[in-house]
Amino acid sequence: MASKIRVLDEKTINQIAAGEVIESPASVVKELVDNSIDAGATKIVIQAQNSGRQLISVQDNGQGMGHDDALLCIERHATSKIRTLDDLWSLATMGFRGEALSSIASVSDFKLLTAEHVPGVEQPEGSLLQLSGGKIQLHKQLKCLAGTTIEVKSLFHNVPARRKFLKSPAKDASDIVKVVLQSALAHPEIAFELVLNHQREFFWQAATEQERIKDALGSDFFSELVPVEGSFEELFIHGFVAKPTFSRPTRSHQYLFVNRRPVVSLAVAQAVKEAYGSSLDPSRHPAFVLFVDIPPDAVDVNVHPQKREVRFSLEDRVKSGIVQAVSSALFSRHTQVEKPIERLAPAFLPMQEYIQQTPQKAYEPFIPTVVQNVSVFAVCQDYIFAAIDWPQQLEVPQELLQEGVLVVSAKRALARLVYDEAAKRKSSVQNLLVPVFIELSSDEAARLRILLPKLEDAGIHLSDFGKTSFLVQAIPSYLEASMVEDIVRSVLDEEVEDISRMLAKACKTQKRTHALTKDAAEHIIKKLIACDAPFICPAGDKIVTVVTPQELEKKFR
Ligand code: ADP
Ligand code: MG
């Protein structure tokens, strides 16, 4: 009988490895940029077309490769960086498995142009190597600029299964920007240029750490930062943390580098948060750019190349060091941690249609306002007490037909209204007298630019205001202007592309800055009754309940 067991061929082995190392266009960019950094480049130019699906190219002026190395580098486990397993643990370079290039070449049309520096020669003898799906098509010598250029076209063209699992183009584009942004933050001494679809996204000259943070994350963000520095035996921490007023709903503004590698560490994120103590709302996350330098043998670096999560062998020491360094930065006498700054011009009144200008009085006479089938008795905080004559065609839950006073959750009702309008792309929109200014990081800006039409469909009208800044000019009329920045940020953070759902969620979590008037409450209820599903908000919670006389009696017992 013929043998069933077969040794996989080299091509298949590489494609399997590619599944581990190369999961998205951004991971290709990451590997190539890491190689350029390792090669001692002082300038790296990254280009991508069609979110990296069509083309990714990374050009550097690093040390380049000789003719033989150019051929060797695309072999699996070919690396100039480690010789033994021990080297893995004392790793100074970025990549270390010698798998990236062979993996990338196996799932794309791959071109390598490289030459070593020859003093006094501008275009030394170099090599051109071309592969398709891992097979060498061309290997020849030619004169070219010193350094290395790698071009990756038609990524995953021969692996349909992987192509299917690609994320959205918007997400891939912003991941590419994020990867370059992180490398650029970690290596301010290198100039970075990023070109997306022939348009220059940014060009950052070699700079100091501070200047690079300003370039990459915006001067708005930079001005919120407080410098951190501390050294604890073999551990050295420096960088910046944002004042508590610049907190974020997610961990999106946390940039951590361990020995200059961009990494994620829950332990560090928690330690930083702990340092803020009660100055930070527990549901918010601090923003920071922190560099931790530690002997390589004290970190368990990602053994899986895609996982940027690290663990520390001296985790408690690292944590206490961080808490100490960050809290003394935040709360030392020289650092002023101020109250939240209202970013909207005070002249602007949101929701003018609905909202009275002065805060609601503590006591209002008990005169119900009656319009058609809705009578509002009172509005306390976010609850509306009312009597409602349900329209006949509406299927009303039994509970609500009992005798008693109806209580409507205003937040949930708004969530329903905003959701329905946004989902039907029929948002009633209010123009903002004073547009809301939003400053983003470059990766967020790239993502937002792609999401602009979707946001506009949902009633949020934004316009470009410089590379990483935007102006919100109109919002759905049920929302307050003060909510909009957080909404836009959550849309960016949460990878949620169902914007209607995002808006609905925002309605429920935001604090309103003005009390709801009875007229506004009535308007909301009448709109609500006209919805298809007036009793359940988009997240599935009830919007209306009833307080019966029996329940009241019990309370008075
Ligand atoms: P690794 O980075 O883990 O060594 P790679 O597959 O990424 O594995 O690269 C293989 C080898 O090719 C590297 O060790 C390096 O010697 C060479 N190489 C890759 N990219 C460059 C570059 N941009 N400049 C110079 N040499 C490079
Ligand atoms: Mg590498």
XYZ file of C-alpha atoms in Angstrom, residues 13 50 79 86 108 126 141 167 179 182 194 222 252 292 340 350 365 382 418 423 436 443 446 456 467 516 533:
27
model
C 5.430 25.063 4.854
C -5.660 49.939 -1.536
C 18.534 35.334 9.621
C 20.312 31.716 23.807
C 2.504 37.600 -2.678
C 23.205 45.659 -6.220
C 22.707 42.195 -10.612
C -10.552 43.068 7.902
C 2.203 50.286 12.941
C 4.431 53.115 16.782
C 4.136 57.250 4.834
C 1.268 66.772 23.670
C -6.428 53.570 22.516
C 10.495 50.972 29.875
C -11.723 69.505 33.162
C -26.926 72.556 22.363
C -46.130 73.098 40.214
C -33.479 61.238 33.260
C -31.265 58.351 17.332
C -30.286 53.354 10.629
C -16.529 71.032 17.702
C -3.877 56.349 12.528
C -6.748 57.830 8.470
C -22.524 61.600 7.544
C -3.983 66.385 8.551
C -34.814 68.227 30.045
C -40.158 49.425 18.461
